[in-house]
Amino acid sequence: MRFNINQIKDMKIKGEKIAMLTAYDYSTARILDEAGIPLILVGDSLGMVMLGYESTIPVTMEEMLHHTKAVVRGTQKALVVGDMPFMTYHISTEEALRNAARFIQEAGAQAVKLEGGLTVADKVRRIVDCGIPVMGHIGLTPQSVNALGGYKIQGKTPATAQKLLDDAVALEQAGVFAIVLETVPAPLAARVTQQISVPTIGIGAGAGCDGQVQVINDLLGSFSDFVPKHAKQYARLSDIIKNAVTEYHNEVKSGVFPSEKNSFTMDEAILANLNKPGCCSQPE
Ligand code: KIV
């Protein structure tokens, strides 16, 4: 049985911290699922860490669905959240509903996430009313990087701090089951967390949130373009991979790999008879 949104909401009530991670492929999702991670986000961050785009803006529905399907196939217990890409929920409520439904119906996700507060609350309400759980995302919303003027900390002025709080309340009232707070001052995130009844999941938002989310590549040290300040590298996978690949390269060049252990044998007589008349008339 997979985790469901009621269990996630109960974790806040019980004071149990929630660990969420991103995943974009079958193998990684399987490891996270086996490790007991209850919430897996197929984030549109895949545009940067998987596909090499400069931002999340170019990511399409088809790309998101492709990766979400793989993550769903790799999980049995985690609640899988599909991230709705830029401009797939803004143009009309109908389009927002249709795209949210594709994550559930085609890709097999259990919930969707979308960026924005008050301005998307009406769409959130309609998606939730259709039976699709929604996770909110406020603070630094990377799909709006051009409007925000860069990847900057949000909510530092009285007006923007109040806006963050108002956005969180609007999303709660619209029916979200959790809200991601990205790159906001820790005291403000703690205040939002106290004020709303649904769990807050922080990324660069301090320890006062109900849970934390990290991009798996940051956590494992496998994305070397940049390391965000909020990330902690629990491993240096890029070094491990580079060492393994270099060793393989050297062993192929020197003939050490493949060894007999990695090879398949056959009856020597078959080889000896090749090209001789009548040798090969028997089907396998
Ligand atoms: O796309 C993503 O990975 C995200 C998380 C950083 C919350 O939105």
Short mmCIF file of N, CA and C and ligand atoms in Angstrom, two decimals, residues 20 22 24 41-46 56 83 113 115 137 142 180 182 203 213-215 230, ligand 1:
data_model
loop_
_atom_site.label_atom_id
_atom_site.label_comp_id
_atom_site.label_asym_id
_atom_site.label_seq_id
_atom_site.Cartn_x
_atom_site.Cartn_y
_atom_site.Cartn_z
N MET A 20 11.03 14.33 1.98
CA MET A 20 10.66 14.17 0.57
C MET A 20 11.93 14.33 -0.27
N THR A 22 13.38 14.24 -4.62
CA THR A 22 13.01 14.12 -6.02
C THR A 22 13.58 12.82 -6.57
N TYR A 24 13.72 10.86 -10.76
CA TYR A 24 13.34 11.08 -12.16
C TYR A 24 13.40 9.80 -12.98
N LEU A 41 8.95 13.37 -5.29
CA LEU A 41 8.54 14.39 -6.25
C LEU A 41 9.28 14.18 -7.57
N VAL A 42 8.52 14.03 -8.64
CA VAL A 42 9.15 14.07 -9.95
C VAL A 42 9.15 15.55 -10.32
N GLY A 43 10.20 16.24 -9.88
CA GLY A 43 10.26 17.70 -10.01
C GLY A 43 10.60 18.12 -11.44
N ASP A 44 10.15 19.32 -11.80
CA ASP A 44 10.56 19.82 -13.12
C ASP A 44 12.04 20.25 -13.09
N SER A 45 12.66 20.14 -11.90
CA SER A 45 14.11 20.29 -11.81
C SER A 45 14.81 19.28 -12.71
N LEU A 46 14.10 18.25 -13.14
CA LEU A 46 14.68 17.28 -14.07
C LEU A 46 15.17 17.96 -15.34
N THR A 56 14.02 25.57 -15.50
CA THR A 56 12.92 24.60 -15.61
C THR A 56 11.89 25.03 -16.66
N ASP A 83 5.19 17.10 -11.01
CA ASP A 83 5.32 18.56 -11.01
C ASP A 83 4.76 19.12 -12.32
N LYS A 113 1.92 18.85 -8.21
CA LYS A 113 2.39 20.06 -7.54
C LYS A 113 2.35 21.20 -8.56
N GLU A 115 3.20 25.66 -8.90
CA GLU A 115 3.83 26.83 -8.27
C GLU A 115 2.86 28.00 -8.23
N HIS A 137 3.37 25.30 -3.88
CA HIS A 137 4.80 25.63 -3.91
C HIS A 137 4.91 27.15 -3.97
N PRO A 142 10.79 28.61 -9.17
CA PRO A 142 11.74 28.69 -10.28
C PRO A 142 11.12 28.94 -11.66
N VAL A 180 5.17 23.34 -0.44
CA VAL A 180 6.62 23.52 -0.47
C VAL A 180 6.93 25.00 -0.25
N GLU A 182 10.08 27.38 -0.62
CA GLU A 182 11.44 27.35 -1.17
C GLU A 182 12.16 28.68 -0.96
N ILE A 203 12.59 23.81 1.48
CA ILE A 203 13.87 23.63 0.77
C ILE A 203 14.54 25.00 0.86
N VAL A 213 12.53 18.89 1.56
CA VAL A 213 12.69 18.25 0.25
C VAL A 213 14.04 18.67 -0.31
N GLN A 214 14.69 17.73 -0.97
CA GLN A 214 15.96 18.02 -1.63
C GLN A 214 15.94 17.37 -3.01
N VAL A 215 16.66 17.99 -3.92
CA VAL A 215 16.87 17.40 -5.24
C VAL A 215 17.89 16.26 -5.06
N HIS A 230 21.42 25.66 0.12
CA HIS A 230 20.56 24.89 1.02
C HIS A 230 20.83 23.39 0.98
O1 KIV B 1 11.33 20.74 -9.27
C1 KIV B 1 11.70 20.47 -8.11
O2 KIV B 1 12.57 19.63 -7.88
C2 KIV B 1 11.06 21.20 -7.04
C3 KIV B 1 11.63 21.05 -5.66
C4 KIV B 1 12.90 21.74 -5.56
C5 KIV B 1 10.65 21.44 -4.62
O3 KIV B 1 10.12 21.90 -7.26
#
